[in-house]
Coordinates of C-alpha atoms in Angstrom, one line a residue:
M1 CA 22.4 -11.8 29.6
N2 CA 22.0 -14.8 27.8
L3 CA 25.2 -16.6 27.8
G4 CA 24.6 -19.0 25.5
L5 CA 24.3 -16.0 22.9
L6 CA 27.5 -15.4 23.3
D7 CA 30.0 -15.5 20.3
P8 CA 33.0 -17.9 21.1
F9 CA 34.9 -16.1 18.5
E10 CA 34.3 -12.3 19.0
Q11 CA 37.4 -10.6 20.2
D12 CA 38.1 -11.2 23.8
F13 CA 40.0 -7.1 25.5
P14 CA 39.2 -4.4 25.6
E15 CA 39.9 -1.1 22.7
V16 CA 37.7 1.7 23.2
I17 CA 36.3 3.6 26.4
E18 CA 32.6 2.6 26.2
D19 CA 31.0 4.9 29.0
T20 CA 32.7 6.6 32.4
L21 CA 31.2 6.7 35.0
E22 CA 30.8 9.5 38.1
N23 CA 29.7 9.8 41.7
G24 CA 31.5 10.0 44.3
P25 CA 35.5 9.6 43.8
A26 CA 36.0 6.3 43.2
V27 CA 39.5 4.5 43.9
T28 CA 39.0 1.6 44.1
V29 CA 36.7 -0.8 42.1
R30 CA 35.8 -4.4 42.3
F31 CA 33.1 -6.7 40.6
N32 CA 31.0 -9.0 41.8
R33 CA 31.4 -13.0 41.1
R34 CA 29.3 -12.7 38.2
G35 CA 29.5 -9.2 36.8
T36 CA 25.8 -8.0 37.1
L37 CA 27.0 -5.2 40.3
L38 CA 30.3 -3.1 40.3
A39 CA 31.2 -1.6 43.9
A40 CA 33.7 1.5 43.6
G41 CA 35.6 2.8 46.7
C42 CA 36.1 6.0 47.3
S43 CA 38.7 9.1 48.9
D44 CA 35.7 9.9 51.8
G45 CA 35.0 6.6 53.3
T46 CA 31.3 7.3 50.5
I47 CA 30.4 3.0 49.0
I48 CA 29.0 3.5 45.2
I49 CA 26.9 -0.3 43.8
W50 CA 26.4 0.6 40.6
D51 CA 24.4 -2.1 38.9
F52 CA 26.1 -2.5 35.7
D53 CA 23.5 -3.1 33.7
T54 CA 22.3 -0.5 33.6
R55 CA 25.1 1.6 35.1
G56 CA 22.6 3.3 37.3
V57 CA 23.0 3.3 41.3
S58 CA 22.2 0.9 42.9
R59 CA 23.3 1.9 46.1
T60 CA 25.5 4.4 48.7
L61 CA 26.8 2.6 52.3
I62 CA 28.4 5.6 54.4
G63 CA 30.7 4.2 57.3
H64 CA 33.8 4.8 57.2
V65 CA 35.5 8.8 57.9
K66 CA 38.3 8.0 55.5
I67 CA 39.8 6.4 52.5
V68 CA 38.6 3.3 51.2
T69 CA 41.6 0.7 50.6
S70 CA 39.9 -2.2 49.0
L71 CA 37.3 -4.4 48.3
S72 CA 36.1 -7.6 48.6
W73 CA 32.4 -9.7 47.2
A74 CA 30.9 -12.3 49.6
R75 CA 30.7 -15.6 47.2
N76 CA 27.0 -15.4 47.9
G77 CA 27.3 -11.5 46.4
R78 CA 24.7 -10.1 49.1
H79 CA 27.8 -9.2 51.7
L80 CA 31.1 -6.9 51.3
L81 CA 33.7 -6.2 52.8
S82 CA 35.6 -2.7 52.7
S83 CA 39.1 -1.3 54.6
S84 CA 39.5 1.7 55.4
R85 CA 42.3 4.2 56.4
D86 CA 40.0 5.1 59.5
W87 CA 41.6 2.1 61.8
S88 CA 37.7 -0.3 60.2
C89 CA 36.6 -3.0 58.6
I90 CA 32.9 -3.0 57.9
V91 CA 31.0 -6.0 57.2
W92 CA 27.5 -4.3 54.1
D93 CA 23.9 -6.2 53.8
L94 CA 23.6 -5.4 50.4
I95 CA 19.5 -6.4 50.4
T96 CA 18.9 -3.6 53.1
G97 CA 22.5 -1.3 52.8
T98 CA 22.8 -1.8 56.1
K99 CA 26.2 -2.6 58.3
L100 CA 26.0 -6.5 59.6
H101 CA 29.5 -5.8 61.3
T102 CA 31.7 -3.3 62.9
I103 CA 35.9 -4.0 62.7
R104 CA 37.4 -2.1 64.7
F105 CA 41.4 -2.2 65.1
D106 CA 44.2 -0.2 66.1
T107 CA 46.8 0.2 63.4
P108 CA 44.7 1.4 60.0
I109 CA 44.0 -1.8 57.4
L110 CA 45.6 -2.3 53.6
N111 CA 43.8 -4.9 51.9
A112 CA 41.2 -7.4 53.9
Q113 CA 39.2 -10.4 51.5
F114 CA 36.8 -12.7 52.2
H115 CA 36.9 -16.4 52.2
P116 CA 35.6 -17.8 49.2
K117 CA 34.1 -20.0 51.0
N118 CA 32.6 -18.6 53.8
N119 CA 30.8 -15.5 53.9
S120 CA 31.5 -15.1 57.8
V121 CA 35.7 -15.2 57.7
F122 CA 38.4 -13.1 56.0
I123 CA 41.5 -11.3 56.6
A124 CA 43.6 -8.1 57.2
A125 CA 47.0 -7.4 56.4
L126 CA 47.7 -4.4 59.2
H127 CA 50.0 -1.4 59.4
Q128 CA 52.9 -2.7 60.8
E129 CA 51.2 -5.5 62.8
K130 CA 51.1 -8.8 62.2
P131 CA 47.9 -9.9 59.4
V132 CA 44.8 -11.6 61.7
I133 CA 41.5 -13.5 60.3
V134 CA 38.7 -12.8 61.7
D135 CA 35.6 -15.1 62.0
F136 CA 31.8 -13.4 62.8
S137 CA 30.1 -16.2 62.7
N138 CA 29.5 -16.1 66.0
G139 CA 30.6 -13.0 67.9
I140 CA 33.7 -11.5 66.1
K141 CA 36.8 -13.6 66.7
R142 CA 40.3 -12.3 65.5
S143 CA 43.7 -14.2 65.9
P144 CA 46.4 -13.2 63.9
I145 CA 47.2 -16.0 60.9
T146 CA 50.6 -17.7 61.8
D147 CA 52.7 -17.1 64.7
T148 CA 55.2 -18.5 64.1
T149 CA 58.2 -16.2 63.9
Q150 CA 59.5 -15.7 60.2
D151 CA 63.5 -16.6 60.4
E152 CA 64.7 -14.3 57.8
G153 CA 67.2 -15.7 54.9
S154 CA 66.4 -18.9 55.9
T155 CA 64.4 -20.7 53.9
E156 CA 65.9 -18.6 50.9
Q157 CA 70.8 -18.0 49.7
N158 CA 69.5 -14.5 48.2
V159 CA 68.5 -12.8 50.6
A160 CA 70.3 -9.1 51.0
P161 CA 73.3 -8.5 53.8
S162 CA 71.5 -5.0 54.7
S163 CA 67.9 -6.2 54.6
S164 CA 68.3 -7.8 57.7
T165 CA 68.8 -4.8 60.1
Q166 CA 65.1 -3.9 58.5
A167 CA 62.1 -4.9 60.1
Q168 CA 59.6 -6.9 57.9
W169 CA 55.9 -5.4 57.9
T170 CA 53.2 -7.8 56.0
L171 CA 51.7 -5.8 53.1
V172 CA 49.1 -7.4 50.9
V173 CA 46.8 -10.5 52.1
T174 CA 45.7 -13.1 49.6
F175 CA 42.9 -16.3 50.1
D176 CA 43.8 -19.0 47.1
R177 CA 40.8 -20.2 45.0
Q178 CA 40.5 -22.9 47.2
G179 CA 40.5 -20.6 50.8
K180 CA 43.4 -23.4 51.3
K181 CA 46.1 -21.7 51.7
I182 CA 47.1 -17.4 51.9
Y183 CA 50.1 -16.1 50.7
M184 CA 51.4 -13.4 52.6
G185 CA 53.6 -10.5 50.4
T186 CA 55.8 -8.1 52.6
N187 CA 57.6 -5.1 52.6
R188 CA 61.1 -7.4 52.2
G189 CA 60.0 -9.4 49.0
H190 CA 58.9 -12.4 50.7
I191 CA 55.6 -14.0 49.8
S192 CA 54.4 -16.2 52.4
V193 CA 52.0 -19.0 52.0
V194 CA 50.2 -20.2 54.9
D195 CA 47.7 -23.3 56.1
S196 CA 44.5 -21.6 57.0
E197 CA 43.2 -24.6 58.4
V198 CA 46.4 -25.7 61.1
R199 CA 47.3 -21.6 61.0
S200 CA 51.2 -23.1 60.0
L201 CA 53.4 -22.2 57.9
L202 CA 53.9 -24.2 54.0
Y203 CA 57.0 -22.1 53.0
E204 CA 58.2 -18.9 51.9
F205 CA 59.6 -18.0 48.3
R206 CA 61.8 -14.5 47.6
P207 CA 60.9 -13.4 43.7
T208 CA 62.1 -10.0 44.4
T209 CA 64.2 -7.7 46.9
S210 CA 61.3 -5.0 47.0
A211 CA 58.4 -4.9 48.3
I212 CA 55.3 -6.8 46.9
K213 CA 52.0 -4.1 46.0
A214 CA 49.4 -7.0 45.0
I215 CA 48.9 -10.5 44.9
Q216 CA 46.6 -12.0 42.5
F217 CA 45.2 -15.4 41.5
S218 CA 43.0 -16.2 38.0
R219 CA 39.8 -17.4 37.9
K220 CA 41.0 -20.7 38.1
G221 CA 43.3 -20.3 40.4
R222 CA 46.3 -21.7 38.7
E223 CA 48.5 -18.7 38.2
I224 CA 48.9 -15.6 40.1
V225 CA 51.1 -12.3 39.1
V226 CA 52.3 -10.6 41.7
N227 CA 53.4 -6.2 41.5
A228 CA 56.8 -5.3 43.1
N229 CA 58.2 -2.5 43.0
D230 CA 60.9 -2.8 41.4
R231 CA 58.6 -1.6 38.0
M232 CA 57.6 -5.9 37.4
I233 CA 54.7 -7.9 36.6
R234 CA 55.7 -11.4 37.9
L235 CA 54.0 -14.1 35.9
F236 CA 54.2 -17.7 38.5
A237 CA 53.2 -20.8 37.7
V238 CA 50.8 -21.9 41.3
K239 CA 51.7 -26.6 42.1
E240 CA 50.3 -28.6 44.6
E241 CA 54.2 -29.2 46.5
G242 CA 55.9 -26.4 46.5
P243 CA 56.8 -22.7 46.1
P244 CA 55.3 -21.2 42.8
E245 CA 57.3 -21.1 39.9
Q246 CA 57.9 -18.4 37.7
L247 CA 56.8 -18.0 33.4
H248 CA 57.5 -14.6 32.5
K249 CA 58.6 -10.8 33.8
F250 CA 56.0 -8.3 32.2
Q251 CA 57.6 -4.5 31.9
D252 CA 58.2 -0.9 29.7
L253 CA 60.6 -1.4 28.5
V254 CA 60.7 2.6 27.2
D255 CA 59.5 3.9 29.7
R256 CA 60.1 1.8 33.0
I257 CA 57.6 3.3 35.0
Q258 CA 55.2 1.6 38.2
W259 CA 52.4 -0.5 38.1
N260 CA 49.8 1.0 40.4
Q261 CA 47.8 -2.6 39.6
C262 CA 47.6 -5.6 37.7
C263 CA 45.4 -8.6 37.1
F264 CA 44.6 -12.0 34.8
S265 CA 41.0 -11.4 32.3
N266 CA 38.4 -13.8 32.3
D267 CA 40.0 -16.7 31.2
A268 CA 43.6 -15.7 31.6
D269 CA 44.0 -15.9 28.3
Y270 CA 46.2 -12.3 29.2
V271 CA 48.0 -10.5 32.3
I272 CA 47.2 -6.7 32.6
G273 CA 48.7 -4.3 33.8
G274 CA 47.6 -0.6 34.6
S275 CA 50.6 2.0 34.2
G276 CA 51.7 4.6 37.8
H277 CA 52.8 7.4 34.3
Q278 CA 51.9 10.2 36.5
T279 CA 49.9 11.9 32.9
K280 CA 49.1 8.9 31.8
H281 CA 46.1 6.5 31.9
N282 CA 47.2 3.4 29.5
I283 CA 46.3 -0.8 30.2
Y284 CA 49.1 -3.1 28.7
I285 CA 47.5 -6.4 27.5
W286 CA 50.3 -9.2 27.7
D287 CA 49.8 -12.7 25.8
K288 CA 50.2 -15.3 29.4
I289 CA 51.4 -18.1 27.4
G290 CA 53.8 -15.8 24.9
G291 CA 54.6 -13.1 27.2
N292 CA 54.2 -10.7 24.3
L293 CA 52.9 -7.2 24.2
V294 CA 49.5 -7.4 22.9
K295 CA 47.9 -4.1 22.5
I296 CA 48.4 -1.1 24.9
L297 CA 45.5 1.4 25.5
E298 CA 46.1 4.5 26.1
G299 CA 42.7 6.9 27.9
P300 CA 43.0 10.6 29.3
K301 CA 45.3 12.5 30.6
E302 CA 43.9 10.8 33.9
P303 CA 46.6 9.0 36.3
L304 CA 45.4 5.4 36.7
E305 CA 44.6 4.4 39.8
D306 CA 42.9 1.3 40.1
I307 CA 41.8 -1.6 37.0
A308 CA 39.2 -5.1 37.6
W309 CA 38.4 -7.2 35.0
H310 CA 35.0 -8.0 34.5
P311 CA 34.8 -12.0 35.4
I312 CA 32.5 -12.7 31.9
R313 CA 32.5 -10.3 30.1
P314 CA 36.1 -9.0 28.0
I315 CA 35.2 -5.6 29.6
V316 CA 38.0 -3.7 32.0
A317 CA 37.0 -1.0 33.9
S318 CA 39.6 1.6 35.3
V319 CA 40.0 4.2 38.0
S320 CA 41.8 7.7 37.8
S321 CA 42.7 9.7 40.0
Y322 CA 39.9 12.6 40.1
G323 CA 37.5 9.5 40.8
R324 CA 36.0 8.3 37.6
I325 CA 36.1 5.1 35.9
H326 CA 36.1 4.1 32.5
I327 CA 35.0 1.2 31.0
W328 CA 36.8 -0.4 28.0
A329 CA 35.0 -3.0 25.8
T330 CA 34.7 -4.7 22.3
N331 CA 35.0 -2.7 19.3
Y332 CA 32.0 -3.7 18.3
Q333 CA 30.8 -3.7 13.8
E334 CA 27.6 -3.7 12.5
N335 CA 27.4 -7.3 11.0
W336 CA 24.0 -7.3 9.2
S337 CA 24.4 -11.7 8.1
A338 CA 23.2 -12.2 11.4
F339 CA 20.0 -11.2 11.3
A340 CA 19.5 -13.1 7.8
P341 CA 21.5 -16.5 7.3
D342 CA 21.3 -16.8 3.5
F343 CA 23.1 -13.9 3.4
T344 CA 26.4 -12.9 3.1
E345 CA 27.9 -9.3 2.6
L346 CA 30.4 -8.6 0.3
E347 CA 32.8 -6.5 -0.4
E348 CA 32.8 -5.9 -3.7
N349 CA 31.4 -6.5 -6.9
I350 CA 31.6 -10.3 -8.2
D351 CA 30.0 -12.0 -11.0
Y352 CA 27.1 -14.3 -9.5
E353 CA 26.8 -17.9 -12.0
E354 CA 22.9 -18.6 -11.9
H355 CA 22.8 -22.2 -10.1
E356 CA 21.2 -24.9 -13.0
D357 CA 17.5 -25.3 -10.4
E358 CA 17.2 -21.8 -8.9
F359 CA 14.6 -20.4 -11.1
D360 CA 12.8 -24.0 -11.6
I361 CA 8.9 -24.6 -10.9
V362 CA 8.7 -26.2 -8.0
P363 CA 5.0 -29.0 -8.4
E364 CA 2.6 -27.8 -5.4
E365 CA 2.4 -31.1 -4.0
E366 CA 6.5 -31.3 -3.3
A367 CA 6.8 -27.7 -2.0
M368 CA 3.3 -29.3 0.3
K369 CA 5.6 -32.2 1.7
S370 CA 7.9 -30.2 2.4
R371 CA 6.3 -27.9 3.8
Q372 CA 4.9 -30.1 6.2
E373 CA 7.9 -32.6 6.6
D374 CA 9.7 -29.1 8.7
E375 CA 6.6 -28.4 10.4
D376 CA 6.6 -32.4 11.7
V377 CA 10.3 -31.8 13.4
L378 CA 9.0 -31.3 17.2
I379 CA 11.0 -28.3 19.4
D380 CA 11.2 -29.1 23.3
V381 CA 9.9 -25.6 24.7
T382 CA 10.2 -27.0 28.5
T383 CA 14.2 -27.7 28.6
I384 CA 16.4 -25.8 30.2
E385 CA 20.4 -27.3 29.5
T386 CA 22.3 -25.1 31.8
V387 CA 24.3 -22.6 30.6
N388 CA 27.5 -22.0 32.2
P389 CA 30.8 -21.9 30.1
F390 CA 32.5 -19.3 32.5
N391 CA 32.4 -22.1 35.4
D392 CA 34.4 -21.8 38.3
S393 CA 37.0 -24.9 39.1
D394 CA 36.0 -25.4 42.1
D395 CA 31.9 -26.5 42.9
D396 CA 29.1 -25.3 43.2
D397 CA 27.4 -25.8 46.7
G398 CA 24.2 -25.2 45.4
E399 CA 24.7 -21.2 47.8
L400 CA 21.9 -18.6 46.5
E401 CA 23.5 -16.4 45.1
T402 CA 22.8 -12.2 44.6
F403 CA 23.0 -10.9 41.1
Y404 CA 21.3 -8.2 41.4
L405 CA 19.6 -5.7 44.9
P406 CA 16.5 -5.4 44.7
L407 CA 15.2 -0.7 44.9
L408 CA 15.2 0.7 48.6
P409 CA 11.8 2.5 49.7
S410 CA 12.5 7.0 49.8
D411 CA 11.7 8.0 52.7
Q412 CA 8.8 9.6 50.8
Q413 CA 7.6 6.3 50.1
D414 CA 8.3 5.2 54.0
Q415 CA 5.7 7.9 55.0
E416 CA 3.7 7.3 52.6
L417 CA 3.4 3.1 53.4
L418 CA 3.6 4.8 57.5
H419 CA 0.1 6.7 55.9
Q420 CA -2.1 4.0 54.2
K421 CA -0.8 1.2 57.0
H422 CA -2.2 4.0 60.3
H423 CA -5.6 4.4 58.0
H424 CA -6.3 0.7 57.4
L425 CA -6.1 0.6 61.8
R426 CA -8.4 4.0 62.0
Q427 CA -10.8 2.6 59.6
H428 CA -10.5 -1.3 61.0
H429 CA -10.5 0.2 64.3
R430 CA -13.4 2.3 64.0
R431 CA -15.2 -0.7 61.5
Y432 CA -14.8 -2.6 65.0
L433 CA -16.2 -0.3 67.6
G434 CA -19.8 0.4 64.9
N435 CA -19.8 4.3 64.8
H436 CA -21.4 4.0 61.4
H437 CA -22.6 6.7 61.2
N438 CA -20.5 10.5 59.7
Y439 CA -18.5 12.0 62.0
A440 CA -18.8 14.8 59.3
H441 CA -19.6 18.1 59.0
G442 CA -23.9 18.1 58.4
H443 CA -24.4 19.7 54.4
R444 CA -25.4 22.5 55.3
Q445 CA -27.9 24.5 52.2
H446 CA -28.5 28.0 52.3
R447 CA -32.2 29.2 51.0
H448 CA -31.8 32.7 49.7
V449 CA -35.3 35.0 51.8
Q450 CA -35.8 38.1 49.6
G451 CA -35.5 41.1 52.8
Q452 CA -37.0 44.6 53.3
G453 CA -35.4 47.4 52.0
S454 CA -32.0 45.9 50.2
S455 CA -31.7 44.0 53.3
L456 CA -30.4 40.3 52.3
K457 CA -31.4 36.7 55.2
Y458 CA -30.0 33.2 55.4
E459 CA -31.6 30.8 56.6
I460 CA -29.7 27.7 57.3
L461 CA -30.8 24.0 56.5
S462 CA -28.9 21.3 57.9
S463 CA -29.0 17.5 57.1
S464 CA -27.9 16.5 60.4
P465 CA -30.2 15.8 64.1
S466 CA -27.5 17.3 65.8
E467 CA -28.3 20.6 64.2
R468 CA -31.2 19.9 63.7
G469 CA -31.6 20.1 67.8
H470 CA -31.6 16.6 67.8
S471 CA -29.1 14.7 69.6
M472 CA -27.9 11.3 67.6
R473 CA -27.9 8.2 70.4
H474 CA -25.0 6.1 69.6
D475 CA -23.9 2.2 69.8
V476 CA -23.5 2.1 73.4
V477 CA -20.0 1.2 74.3
D478 CA -18.8 1.3 77.6
H479 CA -14.8 2.3 77.0
P480 CA -14.1 6.0 78.5
V481 CA -11.6 7.0 75.8
E482 CA -15.0 6.5 73.3
R483 CA -16.6 8.6 75.4
E484 CA -14.7 11.2 75.1
R485 CA -14.1 10.8 71.9
E486 CA -17.4 11.7 71.2
R487 CA -17.7 14.3 74.1
E488 CA -15.3 16.3 71.8
R489 CA -16.2 15.7 68.9
E490 CA -19.9 17.0 70.5
R491 CA -17.9 20.3 71.3
E492 CA -16.1 20.3 67.6
R493 CA -19.6 21.2 66.0
E494 CA -21.0 23.4 68.7
R495 CA -17.9 25.0 68.0
E496 CA -18.7 24.7 63.9
R497 CA -22.0 25.9 64.6
V498 CA -21.0 29.3 66.8
R499 CA -18.4 30.0 64.1
V500 CA -21.4 28.9 61.3
R501 CA -23.5 31.8 62.9
D502 CA -21.3 34.2 63.2
R503 CA -20.2 33.7 59.3
E504 CA -24.2 34.9 58.4
Q505 CA -23.6 37.6 60.4
D506 CA -20.7 39.3 59.1
R507 CA -23.3 38.4 56.1
D508 CA -25.4 41.0 56.8
I509 CA -23.8 43.3 58.1
D510 CA -22.0 43.6 55.2
F511 CA -24.9 44.1 52.7
H512 CA -26.2 46.8 54.7
E513 CA -23.0 47.9 54.2
R514 CA -23.1 48.4 51.1
D515 CA -26.4 49.6 51.1
R516 CA -25.5 52.2 53.0
E517 CA -22.5 53.2 50.3
R518 CA -24.8 52.5 47.0
D519 CA -27.8 54.9 48.6
Q520 CA -25.0 57.7 49.9
D521 CA -23.4 56.8 45.9
Q522 CA -27.1 57.8 44.3
D523 CA -27.7 61.0 46.5
H524 CA -23.9 62.3 45.6
E525 CA -25.3 61.5 41.9
D526 CA -28.1 63.8 42.3
L527 CA -26.1 66.7 43.7
H528 CA -23.9 66.4 40.8
R529 CA -27.0 67.0 38.3
K530 CA -28.4 69.2 40.3
K531 CA -24.1 72.3 40.1
R532 CA -24.3 70.6 36.8
R533 CA -27.9 72.0 35.5
S534 CA -27.7 75.7 37.3
D535 CA -23.8 76.1 35.8
D536 CA -25.9 75.9 32.3
E537 CA -28.9 77.7 33.3
D538 CA -26.5 80.2 33.9
L539 CA -24.9 79.6 30.6
E540 CA -27.7 80.0 28.3
V541 CA -28.1 83.6 30.4
N542 CA -25.1 84.8 29.7
D543 CA -25.4 83.9 26.1
G544 CA -28.5 85.2 25.9
N545 CA -26.8 88.9 27.2
K546 CA -24.3 88.6 24.0
H547 CA -26.5 88.7 21.9
G548 CA -29.0 91.5 22.4
H549 CA -31.9 89.3 23.8
G550 CA -32.7 90.7 27.1
Y551 CA -35.1 88.4 29.5
E552 CA -37.6 90.5 31.9
N553 CA -39.4 88.3 35.0
G554 CA -40.5 86.3 32.0
S555 CA -41.0 88.9 28.5
S556 CA -37.8 89.6 26.0
S557 CA -37.7 91.1 23.2
S558 CA -35.5 90.6 19.5
L559 CA -33.6 93.1 18.2
N560 CA -35.1 90.6 15.0
G561 CA -38.0 92.9 14.8
H562 CA -40.1 89.6 16.8
H563 CA -42.3 91.2 19.2
G564 CA -44.7 90.2 21.9
H565 CA -43.2 86.6 22.8
N566 CA -43.1 85.9 26.2
Y567 CA -40.5 82.6 26.9
D568 CA -41.1 80.9 30.7
R569 CA -37.9 79.4 31.5
E570 CA -39.7 76.5 32.2
Q571 CA -40.9 75.9 28.8
R572 CA -36.6 77.2 27.8
K573 CA -35.8 73.2 29.2
R574 CA -34.1 70.6 27.0
P575 CA -35.0 67.9 26.5
E576 CA -32.3 66.0 28.4
D577 CA -32.7 68.5 31.3
H578 CA -36.3 67.1 30.9
S579 CA -35.6 63.6 31.4
R580 CA -33.7 64.1 33.9
S581 CA -36.3 65.6 36.4
I582 CA -39.0 62.0 35.4
E583 CA -36.2 60.3 36.6
R584 CA -35.7 62.1 39.4
Q585 CA -39.6 62.4 40.5
R586 CA -39.3 58.3 40.3

């Protein structure tokens, strides 16, 4: 994507659902630092990595056995941290699609987050236990974020009296944008700020008496939003020293619904909240400065689980309870004037006034001069200008980032590559040993020989010297393995010769059988012809007696007055019977 071509005056919040991603029952989503990849955690423990430009699946990570509770991208874009209710956190290497580290705890993990600067450090909030910080740069080292026992109500005066009897547990932990401070939200509404280097508690404030569900920082780290269980989203301004200052409260004054998730827009001009309504998929957008409601995005009738704003573009990814990921984007309209700067679109017809010199004839010399002046302008096509309008507040440390993931070869491709490798090694080994002769069986030529009678014979002509009775002498190889292989090849060639000889004998037997069957068929046909001829003669004799013709000893008498004619049986044969007899004699 060319960031220099982005329209700075386009609408900066989404309006419609542009696409829907479906691949597994997703429950949480997170964009990487540049918005080129989208990670989705599923309820069955599977993690899907989407290429956001092509909307295709780049990786499918299988490691957890229960629902994924949180996802966090490393700064380099290569590693992904996932936490689950199966009491484990997994650090994934996305280039290879494998597990880099698996850290197991004694309780389910509520959420976990990478350090913004250090790719080997992350923090995790545990169920009914103290949050921990994990460093796996040199082995896996776990330690509590702070060992200081928090004196409930010592720093705030709005502590409820009945809260002293309740246990306090950390539900959410997060780093600030520099990674110098850790913000922890508890089930009693406290937010503690801890120095990440010395692990000491800096200050604590209590914006609400209900449980803290989420803490999100803006892209530049100057503001935070806090989602609590009291149906309100609070906006705070972060100070260098002292607790944050509350700016606005956002809530639904009509339905008074809970908020499942909240976050900032890419430029931190808007605060968005995902409603927890059971039958609606609504996203509320508020103005950060004025605190007024700007837009309500109404989606399908599916409860909303999680939302994430694209870090660069005005795009929102929302997750429904059905596992679908809806992509919200701006409603782009066609602007044909962008293709021709001199073209102006008109809403209605207007009266055009012709300029005085619009259709004047310009001399050819002046036209050529103006064209030459335009061509003399030098255009620099080698200098690369850095375009980074969405730079972070923190300085880049020059570390290489992974924006896109390469394709992993499938199992079939692995087998093909392995087969090619073995074939190459075998060819190289044969060339090294000097065996340049052809181990395949010699080409056999069959010559047809006309035999006596109807029998056919074949003569085998071999182009291989070994099959003509000559032995081929190979290069001298002292290796016993090669000698054994050569003997095995000789035995195989001998078995092949035996198989060829057996096939030839079977073929000769088949020829004799076919000749015998053909002779039997010819004999049966001759017998059938003789029987049919005798039947015809008997029929003629019966017809003659019926009409008064008597045949005795070769003589006959006619009732029509024809006397003295003697008829012989052989002379009264029909022409076709005569031809059959000649054919039989032949």
